[in-house]
Tab-separated table of C-alpha atoms in Angstrom:
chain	number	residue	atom	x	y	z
A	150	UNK	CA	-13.411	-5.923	-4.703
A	151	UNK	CA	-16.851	-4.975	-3.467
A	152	UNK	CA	-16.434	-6.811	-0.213
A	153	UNK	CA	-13.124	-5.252	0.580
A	154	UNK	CA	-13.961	-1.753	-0.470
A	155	UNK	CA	-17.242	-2.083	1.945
A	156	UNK	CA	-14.999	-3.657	4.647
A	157	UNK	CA	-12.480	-0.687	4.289
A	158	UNK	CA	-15.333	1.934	4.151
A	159	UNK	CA	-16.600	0.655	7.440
A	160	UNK	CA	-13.219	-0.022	9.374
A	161	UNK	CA	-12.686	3.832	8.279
A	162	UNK	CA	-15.488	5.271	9.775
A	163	UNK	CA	-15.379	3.292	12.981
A	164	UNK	CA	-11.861	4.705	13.994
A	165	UNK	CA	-13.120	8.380	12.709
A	166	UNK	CA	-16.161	7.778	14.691
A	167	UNK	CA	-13.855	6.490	18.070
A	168	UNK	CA	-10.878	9.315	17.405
A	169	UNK	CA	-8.397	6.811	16.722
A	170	UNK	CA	-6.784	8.119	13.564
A	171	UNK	CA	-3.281	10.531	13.591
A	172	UNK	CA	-4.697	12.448	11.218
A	173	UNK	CA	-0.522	14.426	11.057
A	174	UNK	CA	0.069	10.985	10.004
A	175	UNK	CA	-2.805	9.795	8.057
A	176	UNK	CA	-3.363	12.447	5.467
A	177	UNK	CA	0.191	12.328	4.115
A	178	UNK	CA	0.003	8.717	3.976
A	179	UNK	CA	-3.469	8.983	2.246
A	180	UNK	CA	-1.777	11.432	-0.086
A	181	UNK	CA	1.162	9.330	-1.285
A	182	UNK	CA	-1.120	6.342	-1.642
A	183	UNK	CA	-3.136	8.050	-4.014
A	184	UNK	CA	0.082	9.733	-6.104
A	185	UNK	CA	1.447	6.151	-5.825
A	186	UNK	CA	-1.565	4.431	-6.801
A	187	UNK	CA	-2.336	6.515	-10.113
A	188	UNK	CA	1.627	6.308	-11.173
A	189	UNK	CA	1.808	2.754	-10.761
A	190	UNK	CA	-1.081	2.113	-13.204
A	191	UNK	CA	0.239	4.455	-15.643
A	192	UNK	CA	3.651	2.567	-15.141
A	193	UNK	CA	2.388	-0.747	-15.300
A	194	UNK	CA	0.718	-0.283	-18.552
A	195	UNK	CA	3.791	0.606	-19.928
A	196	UNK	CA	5.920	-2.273	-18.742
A	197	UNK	CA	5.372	-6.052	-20.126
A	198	UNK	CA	3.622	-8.004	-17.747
A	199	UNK	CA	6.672	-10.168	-17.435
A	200	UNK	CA	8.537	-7.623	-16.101
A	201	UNK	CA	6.403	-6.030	-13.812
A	202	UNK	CA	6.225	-9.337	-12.522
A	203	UNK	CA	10.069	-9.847	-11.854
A	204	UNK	CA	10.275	-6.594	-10.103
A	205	UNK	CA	7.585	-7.178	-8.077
A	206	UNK	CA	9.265	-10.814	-7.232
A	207	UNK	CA	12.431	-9.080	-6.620
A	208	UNK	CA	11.539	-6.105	-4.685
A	209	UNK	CA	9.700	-8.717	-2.028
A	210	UNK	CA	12.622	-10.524	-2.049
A	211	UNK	CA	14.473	-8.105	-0.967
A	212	UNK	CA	12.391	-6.854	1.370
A	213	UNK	CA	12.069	-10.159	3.017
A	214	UNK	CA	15.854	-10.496	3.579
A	215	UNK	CA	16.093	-6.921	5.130
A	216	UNK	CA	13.239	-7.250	7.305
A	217	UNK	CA	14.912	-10.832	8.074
A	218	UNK	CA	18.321	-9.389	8.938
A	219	UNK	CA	16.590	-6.545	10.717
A	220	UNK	CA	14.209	-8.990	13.298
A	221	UNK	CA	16.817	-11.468	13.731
């Protein structure tokens, strides 16, 4: 986790630094990441692990099949 949140860190502050980030774009994303991220932990600790996992397995399955049918 330490490798990927330095990697991240400095992948972030080279497009900053170069202007490359839509920041009308960027800061809702950012936004609902961070509302996402702290209502999925509440959620998952809620839900049996078994579950979580099925939905998980199910959502990407569907996903897969409508990006799929989309492409092709």
């Amino acid at each position: 986790n330490l490798l990927a949140f330095i990697v991240t860190t400095v992948s972030v502050a080279i497009f900053i630094f170069l202007g490359m980030i839509d920041w009308l774009h960027a800061l809702p994303a950012l936004i609902g990441s961070i509302i996402g991220s702290i209502l999925g932990v509440k959620l998952a600790k809620k839900i049996k692990p078994t579950t979580l996992r099925t939905v998980i397995i199910i959502i990407g399955l569907l996903l897969t099949v409508y990006f799929g049918y989309v492409i092709f």
